[in-house]
Amino acid sequence: MMPEPSTLAVFAVAAVALLVTPGPAVLYIVARSMEQGRWAGVVSALGVHVGTLVHVAAAALGLSALLVSSALAFAVVKYLGAVYLVYLGVRRLLARDARAESGAAPPRSLRRLFAQGIVVNILNPKTALFFLAFLPQFVDAARGEVGLQILVLGMIFVALGVVSDGLYAIAAGTAGGWLKRDGRVLRAERYVTGGVFVGLGLTAAFAGHGRK
């Protein structure tokens, strides 16, 4: 029921190549890390990949095919996700940044960041489309249990994604810590972070059916 070891090796190489290429999920995680530090980025990455697990399970059960085949369902999920990202960005842009005045970071709600990461990725139908197109390329129908093979491949992808996105989060959080020593960077940070979220939301809204 499992793919051949050689197939798994090729899949792992292809997955790593895709994961290390910065996309919307990576930009979201980097923005969180730059804004609130390494742990915020790591927790956001974990949330994003819990959302990815939902898409993997949907692909294994055949639900992703239903989503992609319905133009209305795809559009509804896409625009909900876009509106949510724009909402996060606008809220950040309008927030009064106490750090710029006091130099102290506000309390972090890691639980909220984790939940937001889940929502952001679940409401990205391109993730469903991506897995629907990518995972079956490595499935051997002759070995049976296609759904189980897709589930195993998806879990491997998620595990690799947690590692790669976690490294992005740590690197961005470290760089953000250095940059924030400059008061001008600290004052501009909310505009950059908010702008990234709004940009991601607008990109999601106007992009067609493509890779996540």
Short mmCIF file of C-alpha atoms in Angstrom, two decimals:
data_model
loop_
_atom_site.label_atom_id
_atom_site.label_comp_id
_atom_site.label_asym_id
_atom_site.label_seq_id
_atom_site.Cartn_x
_atom_site.Cartn_y
_atom_site.Cartn_z
CA MET A 1 0.00 0.00 0.00
CA MET A 2 3.04 2.28 0.35
CA PRO A 3 4.88 3.84 -2.62
CA GLU A 4 8.27 2.36 -3.50
CA PRO A 5 11.25 3.74 -1.53
CA SER A 6 12.66 5.18 -4.76
CA THR A 7 9.35 6.98 -5.36
CA LEU A 8 9.40 8.36 -1.82
CA ALA A 9 12.96 9.62 -2.35
CA VAL A 10 12.00 11.43 -5.56
CA PHE A 11 8.91 12.83 -3.83
CA ALA A 12 10.99 14.12 -0.92
CA VAL A 13 13.42 15.89 -3.27
CA ALA A 14 10.56 17.44 -5.25
CA ALA A 15 8.78 18.48 -2.05
CA VAL A 16 11.88 20.14 -0.59
CA ALA A 17 12.49 22.00 -3.87
CA LEU A 18 8.93 23.36 -3.72
CA LEU A 19 9.02 24.15 -0.02
CA VAL A 20 12.24 26.17 -0.06
CA THR A 21 10.85 28.39 -2.84
CA PRO A 22 9.17 31.31 -1.04
CA GLY A 23 5.42 31.47 -1.63
CA PRO A 24 2.46 33.12 0.11
CA ALA A 25 2.66 30.81 3.13
CA VAL A 26 6.37 31.56 3.61
CA LEU A 27 5.76 35.32 3.25
CA TYR A 28 3.00 35.10 5.85
CA ILE A 29 5.28 33.25 8.29
CA VAL A 30 8.21 35.61 7.66
CA ALA A 31 5.97 38.63 8.27
CA ARG A 32 4.78 37.16 11.58
CA SER A 33 8.37 36.43 12.62
CA MET A 34 9.58 39.90 11.71
CA GLU A 35 6.69 41.46 13.62
CA GLN A 36 6.58 39.35 16.79
CA GLY A 37 9.71 37.24 16.91
CA ARG A 38 10.87 33.71 16.21
CA TRP A 39 8.34 31.87 18.36
CA ALA A 40 5.47 33.74 16.75
CA GLY A 41 6.76 32.65 13.34
CA VAL A 42 7.27 29.04 14.40
CA VAL A 43 3.78 28.86 15.92
CA SER A 44 2.32 30.45 12.78
CA ALA A 45 4.14 27.84 10.67
CA LEU A 46 2.67 25.05 12.81
CA GLY A 47 -0.79 26.53 12.36
CA VAL A 48 -0.32 26.82 8.59
CA HIS A 49 0.65 23.16 8.37
CA VAL A 50 -2.24 22.00 10.52
CA GLY A 51 -4.32 23.72 7.84
CA THR A 52 -2.27 21.83 5.26
CA LEU A 53 -3.20 18.55 6.98
CA VAL A 54 -6.86 19.42 6.45
CA HIS A 55 -6.20 19.81 2.72
CA VAL A 56 -4.23 16.54 2.66
CA ALA A 57 -7.10 14.69 4.32
CA ALA A 58 -9.54 16.28 1.88
CA ALA A 59 -7.38 15.18 -1.05
CA ALA A 60 -7.19 11.62 0.32
CA LEU A 61 -10.98 11.50 0.71
CA GLY A 62 -11.62 13.02 -2.70
CA LEU A 63 -13.16 16.19 -1.28
CA SER A 64 -10.57 18.44 -2.91
CA ALA A 65 -11.73 17.26 -6.33
CA LEU A 66 -15.26 18.38 -5.47
CA LEU A 67 -14.00 21.81 -4.37
CA VAL A 68 -11.91 22.33 -7.48
CA SER A 69 -14.67 21.09 -9.81
CA SER A 70 -17.15 23.62 -8.41
CA ALA A 71 -16.36 27.14 -9.62
CA LEU A 72 -18.71 28.60 -7.02
CA ALA A 73 -17.24 26.68 -4.07
CA PHE A 74 -13.68 27.49 -5.19
CA ALA A 75 -14.51 31.19 -5.53
CA VAL A 76 -16.27 31.36 -2.14
CA VAL A 77 -13.32 29.78 -0.31
CA LYS A 78 -10.80 31.87 -2.25
CA TYR A 79 -12.51 35.18 -1.49
CA LEU A 80 -13.08 34.29 2.16
CA GLY A 81 -9.37 33.65 2.50
CA ALA A 82 -8.49 36.86 0.66
CA VAL A 83 -10.84 38.94 2.84
CA TYR A 84 -9.35 37.38 5.99
CA LEU A 85 -5.79 38.26 4.95
CA VAL A 86 -6.79 41.82 4.05
CA TYR A 87 -8.58 42.10 7.41
CA LEU A 88 -5.40 41.04 9.24
CA GLY A 89 -3.37 43.53 7.23
CA VAL A 90 -5.73 46.48 7.71
CA ARG A 91 -5.99 45.77 11.43
CA ARG A 92 -2.20 45.82 11.67
CA LEU A 93 -1.95 49.03 9.66
CA LEU A 94 -4.48 50.78 11.87
CA ALA A 95 -3.11 49.48 15.17
CA ARG A 96 -1.40 51.89 17.53
CA ASP A 97 2.12 50.52 17.87
CA ALA A 98 3.10 50.79 21.52
CA ARG A 99 6.52 49.35 20.81
CA ALA A 100 7.52 52.39 18.80
CA GLU A 101 6.87 54.53 21.87
CA SER A 102 8.02 52.33 24.72
CA GLY A 103 10.36 49.86 23.01
CA ALA A 104 8.54 46.96 24.70
CA ALA A 105 6.73 44.31 22.72
CA PRO A 106 3.07 43.75 23.53
CA PRO A 107 2.03 40.41 24.99
CA ARG A 108 1.95 37.68 22.41
CA SER A 109 -1.05 35.43 21.96
CA LEU A 110 0.56 32.34 20.47
CA ARG A 111 -2.76 30.51 20.56
CA ARG A 112 -4.30 33.21 18.37
CA LEU A 113 -1.37 33.14 15.96
CA PHE A 114 -1.68 29.35 15.72
CA ALA A 115 -5.41 29.60 14.98
CA GLN A 116 -4.86 32.34 12.40
CA GLY A 117 -2.29 30.19 10.61
CA ILE A 118 -4.80 27.35 10.39
CA VAL A 119 -7.54 29.62 9.05
CA VAL A 120 -5.26 31.30 6.50
CA ASN A 121 -4.27 27.98 4.94
CA ILE A 122 -7.66 26.28 5.13
CA LEU A 123 -9.18 29.25 3.29
CA ASN A 124 -6.63 28.93 0.48
CA PRO A 125 -8.26 26.72 -2.17
CA LYS A 126 -5.04 26.81 -4.20
CA THR A 127 -3.54 24.54 -1.57
CA ALA A 128 -6.28 22.01 -2.31
CA LEU A 129 -5.64 22.41 -6.03
CA PHE A 130 -1.89 22.02 -5.50
CA PHE A 131 -2.22 18.76 -3.58
CA LEU A 132 -4.79 17.45 -6.04
CA ALA A 133 -2.29 17.98 -8.86
CA PHE A 134 0.98 17.15 -7.07
CA LEU A 135 0.40 14.15 -4.80
CA PRO A 136 -1.19 11.78 -7.35
CA GLN A 137 1.96 12.04 -9.49
CA PHE A 138 3.70 9.84 -6.91
CA VAL A 139 0.88 7.38 -6.26
CA ASP A 140 1.12 3.82 -7.59
CA ALA A 141 -2.46 2.73 -8.23
CA ALA A 142 -1.31 -0.87 -8.71
CA ARG A 143 -0.31 -1.03 -5.05
CA GLY A 144 -3.87 -0.22 -3.96
CA GLU A 145 -5.24 2.12 -1.27
CA VAL A 146 -4.72 5.27 -3.30
CA GLY A 147 -6.26 7.42 -0.56
CA LEU A 148 -3.85 6.03 2.02
CA GLN A 149 -0.87 6.65 -0.25
CA ILE A 150 -1.98 10.26 -0.74
CA LEU A 151 -2.35 10.63 3.02
CA VAL A 152 1.15 9.28 3.68
CA LEU A 153 2.72 11.48 1.00
CA GLY A 154 0.85 14.50 2.35
CA MET A 155 2.06 13.86 5.88
CA ILE A 156 5.64 13.61 4.63
CA PHE A 157 5.15 16.92 2.81
CA VAL A 158 3.79 18.53 5.98
CA ALA A 159 6.70 17.23 8.08
CA LEU A 160 9.20 18.64 5.59
CA GLY A 161 7.20 21.88 5.47
CA VAL A 162 7.30 22.31 9.23
CA VAL A 163 11.09 22.02 9.14
CA SER A 164 11.64 24.37 6.18
CA ASP A 165 9.09 26.98 7.29
CA GLY A 166 10.36 26.74 10.85
CA LEU A 167 13.85 27.61 9.61
CA TYR A 168 12.41 30.56 7.68
CA ALA A 169 10.64 31.68 10.88
CA ILE A 170 13.80 31.45 12.98
CA ALA A 171 15.90 33.28 10.40
CA ALA A 172 13.32 36.03 9.91
CA GLY A 173 12.77 36.43 13.64
CA THR A 174 16.48 36.75 14.25
CA ALA A 175 16.86 39.30 11.46
CA GLY A 176 13.83 41.18 12.77
CA GLY A 177 15.39 41.37 16.22
CA TRP A 178 18.50 42.99 14.78
CA LEU A 179 16.54 45.41 12.61
CA LYS A 180 14.34 46.53 15.50
CA ARG A 181 17.36 48.01 17.25
CA ASP A 182 16.87 50.89 14.81
CA GLY A 183 13.89 52.96 15.96
CA ARG A 184 13.00 53.93 12.40
CA VAL A 185 12.64 50.28 11.42
CA LEU A 186 10.50 49.65 14.49
CA ARG A 187 8.14 52.47 13.57
CA ALA A 188 7.88 51.30 9.95
CA GLU A 189 7.40 47.64 10.83
CA ARG A 190 3.62 47.66 11.13
CA TYR A 191 3.29 49.25 7.70
CA VAL A 192 5.50 46.59 6.14
CA THR A 193 3.74 43.72 7.93
CA GLY A 194 0.27 45.08 7.24
CA GLY A 195 1.21 45.74 3.62
CA VAL A 196 2.40 42.16 3.18
CA PHE A 197 -0.89 40.76 4.51
CA VAL A 198 -2.98 43.09 2.34
CA GLY A 199 -0.82 42.23 -0.67
CA LEU A 200 -1.24 38.51 -0.05
CA GLY A 201 -4.99 38.95 0.24
CA LEU A 202 -5.25 40.93 -3.00
CA THR A 203 -3.01 38.43 -4.79
CA ALA A 204 -5.20 35.55 -3.60
CA ALA A 205 -8.35 37.37 -4.73
CA PHE A 206 -7.19 38.19 -8.25
CA ALA A 207 -5.03 35.17 -9.05
CA GLY A 208 -6.45 32.29 -11.06
CA HIS A 209 -6.22 28.57 -10.41
CA GLY A 210 -2.54 28.08 -9.76
CA ARG A 211 0.05 26.78 -7.35
CA LYS A 212 -0.33 27.85 -3.72
#
